[in-house]
XYZ file of C-alpha atoms in Angstrom:
561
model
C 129.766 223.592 207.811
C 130.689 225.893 205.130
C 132.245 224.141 201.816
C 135.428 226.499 201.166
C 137.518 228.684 203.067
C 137.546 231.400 201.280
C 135.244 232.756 198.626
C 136.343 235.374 196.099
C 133.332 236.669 194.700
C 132.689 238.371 191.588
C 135.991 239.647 190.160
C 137.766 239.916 187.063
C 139.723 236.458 186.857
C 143.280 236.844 184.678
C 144.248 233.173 185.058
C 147.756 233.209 183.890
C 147.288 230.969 180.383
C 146.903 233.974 178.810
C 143.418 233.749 177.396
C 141.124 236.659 177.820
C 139.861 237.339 181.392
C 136.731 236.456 182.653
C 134.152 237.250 185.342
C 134.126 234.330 187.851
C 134.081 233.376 191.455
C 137.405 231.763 193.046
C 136.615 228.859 195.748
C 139.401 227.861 198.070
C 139.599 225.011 200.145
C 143.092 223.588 202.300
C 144.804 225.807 200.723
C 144.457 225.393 196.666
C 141.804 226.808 194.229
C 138.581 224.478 194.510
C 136.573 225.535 191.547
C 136.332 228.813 189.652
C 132.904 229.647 188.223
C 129.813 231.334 188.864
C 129.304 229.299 192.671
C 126.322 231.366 193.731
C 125.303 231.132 197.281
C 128.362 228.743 198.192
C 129.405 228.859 202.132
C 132.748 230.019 202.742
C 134.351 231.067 205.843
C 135.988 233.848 204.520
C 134.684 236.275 201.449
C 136.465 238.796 199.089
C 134.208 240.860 197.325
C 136.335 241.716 194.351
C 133.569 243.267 192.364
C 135.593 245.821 190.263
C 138.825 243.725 191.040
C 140.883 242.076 189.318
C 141.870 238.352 190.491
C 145.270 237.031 189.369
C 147.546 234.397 190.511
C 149.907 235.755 192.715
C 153.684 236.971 191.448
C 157.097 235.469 191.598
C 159.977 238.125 192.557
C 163.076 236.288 190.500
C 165.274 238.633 192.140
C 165.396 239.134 195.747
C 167.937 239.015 198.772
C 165.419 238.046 201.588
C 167.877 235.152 202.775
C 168.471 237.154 205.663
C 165.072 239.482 206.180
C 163.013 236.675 206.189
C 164.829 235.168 209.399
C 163.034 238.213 211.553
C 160.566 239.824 208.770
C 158.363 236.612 207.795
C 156.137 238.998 204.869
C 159.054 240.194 202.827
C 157.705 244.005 203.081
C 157.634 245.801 200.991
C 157.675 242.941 198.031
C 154.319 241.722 199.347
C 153.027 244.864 199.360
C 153.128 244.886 195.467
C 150.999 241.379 195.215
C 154.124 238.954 195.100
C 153.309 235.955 196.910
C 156.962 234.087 196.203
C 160.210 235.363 196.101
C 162.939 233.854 194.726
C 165.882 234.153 197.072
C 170.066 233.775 196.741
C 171.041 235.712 193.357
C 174.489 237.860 192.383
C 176.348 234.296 194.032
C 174.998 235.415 197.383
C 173.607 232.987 199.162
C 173.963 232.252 203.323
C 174.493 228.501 202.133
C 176.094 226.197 202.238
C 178.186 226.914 205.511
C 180.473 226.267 207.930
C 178.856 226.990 211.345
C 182.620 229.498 211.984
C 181.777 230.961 207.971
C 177.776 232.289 208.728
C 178.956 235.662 209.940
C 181.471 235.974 207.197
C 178.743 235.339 204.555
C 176.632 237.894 206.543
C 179.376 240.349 207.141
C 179.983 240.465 203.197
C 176.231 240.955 202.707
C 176.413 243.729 204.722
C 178.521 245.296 202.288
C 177.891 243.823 199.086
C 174.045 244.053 199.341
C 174.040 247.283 202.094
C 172.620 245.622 205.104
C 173.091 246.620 208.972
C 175.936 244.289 210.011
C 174.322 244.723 213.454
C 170.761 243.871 212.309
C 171.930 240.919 210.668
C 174.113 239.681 213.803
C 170.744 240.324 215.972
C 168.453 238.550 213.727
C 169.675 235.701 211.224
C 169.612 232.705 213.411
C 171.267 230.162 210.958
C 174.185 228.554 212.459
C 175.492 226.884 209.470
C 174.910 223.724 207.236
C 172.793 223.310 203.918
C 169.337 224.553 202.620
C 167.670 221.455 204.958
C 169.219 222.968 208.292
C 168.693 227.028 206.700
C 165.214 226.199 205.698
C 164.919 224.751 209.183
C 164.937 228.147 210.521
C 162.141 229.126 208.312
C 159.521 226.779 208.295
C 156.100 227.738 209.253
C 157.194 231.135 210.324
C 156.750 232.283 206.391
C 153.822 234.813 205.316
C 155.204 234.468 201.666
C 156.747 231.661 199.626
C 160.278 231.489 199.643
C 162.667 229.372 197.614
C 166.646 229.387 197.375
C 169.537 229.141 194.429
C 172.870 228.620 195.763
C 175.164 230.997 196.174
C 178.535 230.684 194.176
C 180.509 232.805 196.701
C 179.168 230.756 199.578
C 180.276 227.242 197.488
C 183.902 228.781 197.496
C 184.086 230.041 200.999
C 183.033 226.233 201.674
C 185.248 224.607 199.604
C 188.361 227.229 199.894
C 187.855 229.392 202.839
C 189.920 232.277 202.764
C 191.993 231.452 199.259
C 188.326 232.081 197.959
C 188.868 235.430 197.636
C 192.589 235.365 196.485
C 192.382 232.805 193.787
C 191.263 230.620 191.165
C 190.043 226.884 192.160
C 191.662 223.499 191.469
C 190.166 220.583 189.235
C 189.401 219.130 193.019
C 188.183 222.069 194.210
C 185.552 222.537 191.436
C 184.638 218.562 191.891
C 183.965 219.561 195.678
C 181.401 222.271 194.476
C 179.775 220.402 192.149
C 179.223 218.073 195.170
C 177.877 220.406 197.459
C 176.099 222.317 194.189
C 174.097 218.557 193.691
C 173.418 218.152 197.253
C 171.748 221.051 197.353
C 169.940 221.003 194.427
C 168.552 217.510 195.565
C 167.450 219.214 199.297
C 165.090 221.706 196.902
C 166.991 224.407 195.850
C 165.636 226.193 192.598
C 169.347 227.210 190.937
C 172.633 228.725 191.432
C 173.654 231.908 190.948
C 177.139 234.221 190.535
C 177.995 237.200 189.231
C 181.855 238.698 188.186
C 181.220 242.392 189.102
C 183.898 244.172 189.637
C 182.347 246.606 191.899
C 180.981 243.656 194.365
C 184.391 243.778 197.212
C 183.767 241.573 200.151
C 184.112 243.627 203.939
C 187.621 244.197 203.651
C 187.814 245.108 200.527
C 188.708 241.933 198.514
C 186.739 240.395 195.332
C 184.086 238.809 196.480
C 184.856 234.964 195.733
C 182.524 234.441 192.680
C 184.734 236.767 190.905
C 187.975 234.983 191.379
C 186.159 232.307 189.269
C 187.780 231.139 185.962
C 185.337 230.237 183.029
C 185.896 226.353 183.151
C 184.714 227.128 187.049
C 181.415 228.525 186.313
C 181.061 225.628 183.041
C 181.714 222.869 185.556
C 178.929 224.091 188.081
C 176.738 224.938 184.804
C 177.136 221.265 183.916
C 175.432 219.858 187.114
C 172.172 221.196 185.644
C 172.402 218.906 182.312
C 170.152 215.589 183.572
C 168.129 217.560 186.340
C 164.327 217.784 185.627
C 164.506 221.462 187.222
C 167.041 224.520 187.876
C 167.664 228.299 187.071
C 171.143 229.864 186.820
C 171.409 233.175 187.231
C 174.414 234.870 186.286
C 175.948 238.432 185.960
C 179.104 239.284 183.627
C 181.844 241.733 184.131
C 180.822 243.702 181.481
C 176.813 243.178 181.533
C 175.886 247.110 181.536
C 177.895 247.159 178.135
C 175.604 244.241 176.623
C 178.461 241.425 177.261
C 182.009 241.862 175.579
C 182.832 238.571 173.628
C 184.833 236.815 176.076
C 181.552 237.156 178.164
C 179.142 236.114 175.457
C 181.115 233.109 174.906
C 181.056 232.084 178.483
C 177.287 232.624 178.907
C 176.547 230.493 175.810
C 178.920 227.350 177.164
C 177.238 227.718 180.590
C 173.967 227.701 178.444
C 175.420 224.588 176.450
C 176.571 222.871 179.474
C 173.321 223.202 181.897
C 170.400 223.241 178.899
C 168.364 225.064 181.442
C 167.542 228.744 181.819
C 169.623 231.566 182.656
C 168.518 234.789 184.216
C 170.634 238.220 183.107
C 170.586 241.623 184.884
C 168.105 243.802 183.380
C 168.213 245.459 179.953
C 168.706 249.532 180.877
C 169.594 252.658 178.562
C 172.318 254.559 180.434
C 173.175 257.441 179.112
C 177.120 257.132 179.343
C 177.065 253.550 178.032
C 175.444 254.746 174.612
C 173.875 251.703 173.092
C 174.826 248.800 175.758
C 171.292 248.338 176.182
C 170.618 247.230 172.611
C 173.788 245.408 172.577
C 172.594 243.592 175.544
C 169.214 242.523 173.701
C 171.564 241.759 170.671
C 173.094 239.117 172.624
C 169.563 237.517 173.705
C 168.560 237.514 170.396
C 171.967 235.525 169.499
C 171.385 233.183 172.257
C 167.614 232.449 170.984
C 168.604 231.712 167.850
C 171.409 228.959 168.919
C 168.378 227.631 170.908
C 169.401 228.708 174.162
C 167.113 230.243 176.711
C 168.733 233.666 178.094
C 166.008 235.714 180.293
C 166.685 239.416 180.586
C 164.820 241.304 183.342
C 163.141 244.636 182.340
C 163.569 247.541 184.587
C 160.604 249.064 185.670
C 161.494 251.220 188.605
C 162.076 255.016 188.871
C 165.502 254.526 189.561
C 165.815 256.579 192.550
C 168.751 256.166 194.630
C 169.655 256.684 198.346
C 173.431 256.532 199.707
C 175.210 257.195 202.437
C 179.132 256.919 202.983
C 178.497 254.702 206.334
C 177.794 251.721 203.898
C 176.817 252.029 200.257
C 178.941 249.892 197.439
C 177.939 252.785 194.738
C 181.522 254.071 194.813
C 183.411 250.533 195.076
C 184.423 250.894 191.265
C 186.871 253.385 192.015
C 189.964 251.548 193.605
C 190.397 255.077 195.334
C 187.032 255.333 197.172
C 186.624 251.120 197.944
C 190.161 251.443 199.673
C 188.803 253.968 201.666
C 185.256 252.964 202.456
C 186.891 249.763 203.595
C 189.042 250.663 206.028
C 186.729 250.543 208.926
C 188.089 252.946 211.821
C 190.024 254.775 209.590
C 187.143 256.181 206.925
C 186.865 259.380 208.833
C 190.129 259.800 209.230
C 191.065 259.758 205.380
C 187.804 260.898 204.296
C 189.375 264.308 205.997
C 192.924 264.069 204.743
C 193.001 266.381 201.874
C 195.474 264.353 200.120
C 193.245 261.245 199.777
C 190.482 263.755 198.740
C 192.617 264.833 195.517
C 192.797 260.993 195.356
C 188.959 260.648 195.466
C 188.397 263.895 193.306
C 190.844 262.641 190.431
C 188.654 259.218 190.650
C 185.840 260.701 190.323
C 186.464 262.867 187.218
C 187.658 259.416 184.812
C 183.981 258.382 184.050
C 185.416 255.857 181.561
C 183.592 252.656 182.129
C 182.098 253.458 185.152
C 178.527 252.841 185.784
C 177.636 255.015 188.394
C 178.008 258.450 187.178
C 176.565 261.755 187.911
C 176.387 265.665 188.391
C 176.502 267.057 191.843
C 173.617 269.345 191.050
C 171.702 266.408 190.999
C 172.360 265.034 194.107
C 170.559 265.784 197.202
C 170.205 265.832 201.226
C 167.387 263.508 201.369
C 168.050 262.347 205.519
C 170.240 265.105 207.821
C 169.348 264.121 211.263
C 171.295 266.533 213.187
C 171.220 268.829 210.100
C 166.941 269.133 208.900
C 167.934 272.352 207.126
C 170.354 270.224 204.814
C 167.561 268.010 203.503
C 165.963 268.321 199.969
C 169.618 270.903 199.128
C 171.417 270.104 196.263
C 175.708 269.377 197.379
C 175.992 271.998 194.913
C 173.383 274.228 196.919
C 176.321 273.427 199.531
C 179.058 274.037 197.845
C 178.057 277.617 197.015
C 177.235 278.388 200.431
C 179.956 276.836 202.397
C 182.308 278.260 199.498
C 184.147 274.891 198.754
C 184.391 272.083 196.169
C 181.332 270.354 195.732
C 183.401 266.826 196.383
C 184.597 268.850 199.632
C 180.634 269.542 200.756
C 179.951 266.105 200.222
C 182.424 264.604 202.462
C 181.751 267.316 205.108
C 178.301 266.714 204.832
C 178.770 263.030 205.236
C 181.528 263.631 208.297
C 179.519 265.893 210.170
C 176.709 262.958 210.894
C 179.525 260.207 211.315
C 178.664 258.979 207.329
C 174.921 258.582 208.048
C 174.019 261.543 205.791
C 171.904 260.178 203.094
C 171.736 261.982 199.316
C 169.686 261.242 196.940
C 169.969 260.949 192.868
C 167.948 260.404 189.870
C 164.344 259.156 189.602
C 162.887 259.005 186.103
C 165.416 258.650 183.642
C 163.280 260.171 181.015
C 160.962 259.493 177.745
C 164.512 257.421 175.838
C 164.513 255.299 178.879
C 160.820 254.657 179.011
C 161.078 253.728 175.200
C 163.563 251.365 175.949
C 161.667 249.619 178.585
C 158.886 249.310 176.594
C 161.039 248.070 173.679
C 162.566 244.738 176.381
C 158.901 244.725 178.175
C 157.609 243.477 174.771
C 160.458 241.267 174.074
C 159.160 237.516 173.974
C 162.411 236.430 176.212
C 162.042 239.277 179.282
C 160.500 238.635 182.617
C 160.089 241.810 184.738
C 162.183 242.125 188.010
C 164.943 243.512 189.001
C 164.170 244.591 192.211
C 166.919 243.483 194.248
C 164.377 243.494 197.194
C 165.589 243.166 200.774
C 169.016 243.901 199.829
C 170.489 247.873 199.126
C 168.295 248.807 201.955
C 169.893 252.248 202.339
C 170.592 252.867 198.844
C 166.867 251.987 197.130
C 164.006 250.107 196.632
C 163.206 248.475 193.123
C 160.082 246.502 194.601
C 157.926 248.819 192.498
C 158.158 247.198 189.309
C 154.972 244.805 189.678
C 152.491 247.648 190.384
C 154.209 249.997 187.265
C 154.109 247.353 184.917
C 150.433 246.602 185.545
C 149.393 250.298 185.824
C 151.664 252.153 183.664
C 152.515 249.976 180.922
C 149.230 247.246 180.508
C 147.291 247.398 178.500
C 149.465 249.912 176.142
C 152.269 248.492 175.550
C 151.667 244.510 176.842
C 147.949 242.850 177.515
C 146.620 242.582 181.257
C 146.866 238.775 180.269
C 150.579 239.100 179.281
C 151.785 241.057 182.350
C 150.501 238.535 184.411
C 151.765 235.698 182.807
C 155.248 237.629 182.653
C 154.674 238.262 186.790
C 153.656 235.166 187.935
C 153.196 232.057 185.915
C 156.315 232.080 183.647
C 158.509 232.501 186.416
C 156.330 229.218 188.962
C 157.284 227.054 185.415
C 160.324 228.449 185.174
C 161.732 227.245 188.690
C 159.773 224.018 188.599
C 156.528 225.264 191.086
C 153.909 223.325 188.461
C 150.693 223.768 190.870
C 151.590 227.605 190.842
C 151.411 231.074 188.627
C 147.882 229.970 187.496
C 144.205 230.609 188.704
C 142.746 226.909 188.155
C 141.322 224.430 190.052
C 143.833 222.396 191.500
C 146.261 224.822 192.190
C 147.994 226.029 194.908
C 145.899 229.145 196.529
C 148.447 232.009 195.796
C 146.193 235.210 194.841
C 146.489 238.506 194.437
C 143.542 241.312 194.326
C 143.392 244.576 192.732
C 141.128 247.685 191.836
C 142.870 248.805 188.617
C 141.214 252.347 188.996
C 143.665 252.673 192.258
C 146.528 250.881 191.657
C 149.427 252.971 191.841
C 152.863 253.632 193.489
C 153.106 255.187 196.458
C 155.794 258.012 198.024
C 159.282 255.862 199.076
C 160.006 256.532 202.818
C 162.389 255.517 205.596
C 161.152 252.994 208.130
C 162.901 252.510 211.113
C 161.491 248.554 212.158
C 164.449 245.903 211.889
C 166.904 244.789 214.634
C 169.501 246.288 216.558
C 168.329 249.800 214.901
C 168.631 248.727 211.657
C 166.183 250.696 208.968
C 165.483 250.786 205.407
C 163.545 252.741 202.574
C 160.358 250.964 201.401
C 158.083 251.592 198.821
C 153.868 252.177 199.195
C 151.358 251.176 196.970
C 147.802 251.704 196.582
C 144.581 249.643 194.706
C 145.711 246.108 196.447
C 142.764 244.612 198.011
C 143.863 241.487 199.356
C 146.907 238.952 199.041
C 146.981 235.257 199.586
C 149.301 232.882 199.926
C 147.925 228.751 200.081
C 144.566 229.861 201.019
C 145.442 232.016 203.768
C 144.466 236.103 203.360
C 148.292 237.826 204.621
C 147.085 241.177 203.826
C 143.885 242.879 203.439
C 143.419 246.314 201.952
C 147.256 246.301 203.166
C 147.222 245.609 206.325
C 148.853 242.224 207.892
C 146.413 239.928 208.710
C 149.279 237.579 211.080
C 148.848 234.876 208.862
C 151.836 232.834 208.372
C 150.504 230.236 205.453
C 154.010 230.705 203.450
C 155.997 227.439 202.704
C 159.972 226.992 201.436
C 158.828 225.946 198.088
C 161.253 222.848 196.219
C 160.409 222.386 192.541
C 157.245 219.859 192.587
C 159.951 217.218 191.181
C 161.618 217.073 194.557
C-alpha cells in the first residue's frame, strides 16, 4: 500500500518562513504535508515531477467577491488559475450575509450593480435562501475546489438590522447594539472579519447609497470594537476619499477603528493616478503614520495592467457623476434618455468637470473591444467614430452603445507606464503591503485584476522583492493574518495547499471573454502560463491547467474556532 498520496518530487521548495529555498521532495498524506526531504523511492499514489519547478505553499486572494460564483463555479476561475488555493471572500461591506430569507435577492440585486454581475446569472445560480454564515456555508460544503472563507458584510448587517431606512439613514444606539450582535454571532460561526467601504460611487440598484455609506463614524467604531478580546479577525475598510491617500476626517476614523478592534485592517491598494498627483504617496504617508502609533494598516499593491472593459448595460465606472448614475439607474428608461439630447448636454457637461473624479479619460483612448452585431466596430477608437459618423465623440459613444441595446463593450488603458511601475515597486517593497487587489469574481464585464500573483512572481521577483518574500507576501502572511495557522507554509504538519511552477514559463496570458455562467451570463478572464499543478488539502484541482474534478476545498474558520 503506498505510504503518501501524493509525492512531489524534486522541486525547488520556497516554504513560506522566508529562508532560502531548497531542493526537496514534498510527501502528502490525508490531506497535509507528511515530510519534506530527500524521500527517495517512497510509494505514493500520485507523483509531481517538479524538477525545474518551483514548490510553494499555495496563495491567499485577500480580495475577492466569489460569495456568489462559488455557489455554481466551485474553482474560483480564473483566481485558481494563478496558484491561489484560498480566497478570501465578502470585502467593500458586501457580503450575501447575514439575511432575511425576503432580503437575499436584494443583496444580490445590489451586487449586480455594485460589483457588475448578471442579475439573471445570479437569480439562476446562488441558492442561499437566507440566514447566517452556518446556513450560507451550508450551501457550500464539499462542493469547493478552493478554500473559501467569509468577512461580513457591513451593508448586509444594515439591511438586517434596518431594512429599507438602510439606505436613507444613519443608525440608532439600538440599532448599532443589534449589529454588533449579529457582527459576534458571526464571527463565532467562523467568519474571518468585516468589511465596509464609504464610496461614493458604490449606488445600490436604484440608485441609492449603498447602506455602508449611510454609516456615521461612531457606527463603524462600535462594529470595530467587537474585534478587541477576539483571538482572530480582519477589517477591511475603504474611505471616501482613499484614492486621495485619506483626508483627515478619514485618517482619524481609520486610526479609532484601529484603536478600537487592535486587529488588522486591510486598505485599497496604493496606485499613482495621474489626475490625483501625489495621492499615492499620501496614501503610504498615512501607513507610515499608522505604524508608528503601533497600529497595523495593510495596503494592497496593484499589480495588474489595469485594463478596463465597460459597457453601458451595467458598469458602475460612471456612477460618480450624479448625471450618468441617475440615468444608468433608471431601468426601462436608459435608452430612452440615453437618446434625449438634452440629458446628453447633461452627461457631456458631467463629463468635462474632472475635479475629483477617479475615472477619467480621453476618448482616443477608448476602444470597441466586443460589437456583436457591429465586428467592424471592434479594436476602433470612439474617436475613430466620431470622425467618421461626423458627431461628438460623447454622441458616438452613446450610439455605439444604443445600437447593441448597451451591450457594446470599450475598452481603456492597460499599462499605466514606467511612473506607475516605479510606484508599485516603491509599495511592493514596503514592509506593511500584501499584494491583491484583484477584486476577483466581481466587475466581470468591466476587468479582471486576478493577474497580480503571476506578475509579481515573474515580473517583479527577484528584482525588486526575493522569490522568498513574494511568497511569504502571497500566501503565508495573509493564512496568519486571518487566523488559518496550519496554512501559507510548506512544513510537515500542514495543511496540503500547493502550488507548482516552471519559472522559465510563467507568464500572463491574453484576457478574453468566456461565455460559461448561468442564464447567459459571461465574463472576461485572464490566462496564464508555467503553472504545473495546484493543490488544495492534498487533492491535485488542476494539472498543467486543466481541472482535474477534484473538489478537496473546505470553508476555512480561523483554527481558534
Amino acid at each position: 500500500m503506498p505510504e503518501l498520496d501524493l509525492l512531489v518530487r524534486g522541486g525547488t521548495v520556497v516554504d513560506g518562513s522566508g529562508l532560502p529555498a531548497f531542493t526537496a521532495d514534498v510527501g502528502v498524506r490525508d490531506g497535509r504535508v507528511a515530510a519534506v526531504g530527500r524521500l527517495g523511492s517512497t510509494a505514493a499514489t500520485n507523483t509531481i515531477d517538479a524538477d525545474g519547478c518551483v514548490v510553494a505553499p499555495g496563495f491567499v486572494d485577500i480580495h475577492t467577491h466569489y460569495d456568489a460564483q462559488l455557489h455554481f463555479e466551485p474553482t474560483a476561475s480564473p483566481s485558481s488559475w494563478h496558484g491561489v488555493t484560498t480566497v478570501i471572500n465578502g470585502n467593500c461591506g458586501f457580503s450575501l450575509f447575514p439575511a432575511r430569507p425576503a432580503d437575499v435577492t436584494w443583496l444580490c440585486e445590489m451586487l449586480s450593480r455594485v460589483e457588475g454581475m448578471s442579475a439573471d446569472t445570479l437569480a439562476a445560480g446562488v441558492t442561499f435562501r437566507g440566514g447566517g454564515l452556518p446556513e450560507f456555508a451550508a450551501g457550500l460544503e464539499d462542493a469547493l475546489g478552493v478554500n473559501a472563507s467569509f468577512q461580513v458584510g457591513h451593508s448586509a448587517l444594515r439591511r438586517f438590522v434596518m431594512g429599507d431606512d438602510a439606505g436613507t439613514r444613519t443608525a440608532t444606539t439600538g440599532e448599532i447594539a443589534e449589529m454588533q450582535t449579529l457582527l459576534v454571532d458571526a464571527l463565532d460561526d467562523g467568519a474571518v472579519g468585516f468589511s465596509s467601504s464609504q464610496l461614493e460611487m458604490h449606488v445600490d440598484q436604484h440608485g441609492q447609497p449603498v447602506p455602508s455609506n449611510l454609516a456615521a463614524p461612531d457606527e463603524l467604531v462600535a462594529l470595530a470594537s467587537v474585534f478587541a478580546l477576539r483571538s482572530h479577525g480582519v477589517i477591511e475598510f475603504i474611505s471616501r476619499t482613499n484614492l486621495e491617500g485619506h483626508d483627515d476626517a478619514d485618517r482619524d476614523l481609520m486610526l479609532a477603528m484601529c484603536e478600537a478592534s487592535g486587529k488588522p485592517m486591510n486598505v485599497n491598494p496604493i496606485v499613482r493616478l495621474p489626475f490625483l498627483g501625489d495621492g499615492w504617496a499620501r496614501g503610504m504617508e498615512f501607513v507610515d503614520i499608522a505604524r508608528e502609533r503601533g497600529y497595523r494598516v495593510h495596503p494592497q499593491s496593484s499589480l495588474q495592467q489595469m485594463q478596463v472593459f465597460f459597457a453601458l448595460h451595467d458598469t458602475f465606472l460612471f456612477d460618480e457623476m450624479e448625471s450618468f448614475r441617475e440615468v444608468l439607474t433608471s431601468g426601462d428608461q436608459r435608452e430612452t434618455l440615453l437618446a434625449d439630447p438634452a440629458v446628453r448636454q447633461r452627461l457631456r457637461t458631467a463629463l468635462a468637470d474632472t475635479n475629483g473624479r477617479a475615472f477619467v479619460f480621453t476618448w482616443n483612448a477608448v476602444k470597441v473591444a466586443r460589437a456583436d452585431a457591429h465586428p467592424e466596430w471592434v479594436g476602433r477608437t470612439v474617436d475613430d467614430l466620431a470622425r467618421e459618423w461626423g458627431r461628438d465623440p460623447l454622441d458616438a459613444f452613446l450610439d455605439a452603445s444604443l445600437a447593441e441595446h448597451l451591450t457594446t463593450t470599450f475598452t481603456l488603458g492597460g499599462s499605466l507606464g514606467d511612473k506607475s511601475r516605479e510606484t508599485t515597486a516603491t509599495v511592493v517593497r514596503h514592509p506593511a503591503s500584501l499584494p491583491g487587489s484583484s477584486d476577483a469574481g466581481a466587475h466581470l464585464t468591466s476587468y479582471c485584476g486576478v493577474d497580480f500573483s503571476t506578475r509579481l512572481l515573474s515580473e517583479y521577483a527577484p528584482d525588486v522583492i526575493s522569490l522568498e518574500d513574494a511568497v511569504r507576501r502571497l500566501a503565508t502572511i495573509p493564512a496568519q493574518m486571518y487566523g488559518f495557522t496550519d496554512r501559507g507554509t510548506v512544513r510537515a504538519g500542514s495543511a496540503a495547499d500547493l502550488v507548482v511552477w516552471d519559472p522559465s514559463r510563467l507568464g500572463v496570458g491574453p484576457t478574453r471573454w468566456a461565455d460559461d455562467f448561468p442564464a447567459g451570463g459571461g465574463r472576461f478572464v485572464v490566462e496564464s502560463t508555467g503553472y504545473r499543478a495546484l493543490v488544495v488539502n492534498g487533492s491535485v484541482l488542476l494539472d498543467d491547467g486543466v481541472d482535474t474534478g477534484a473538489r478537496a476545498g473546505r470553508v476555512l474558520r480561523p483554527t481558534s474556532i
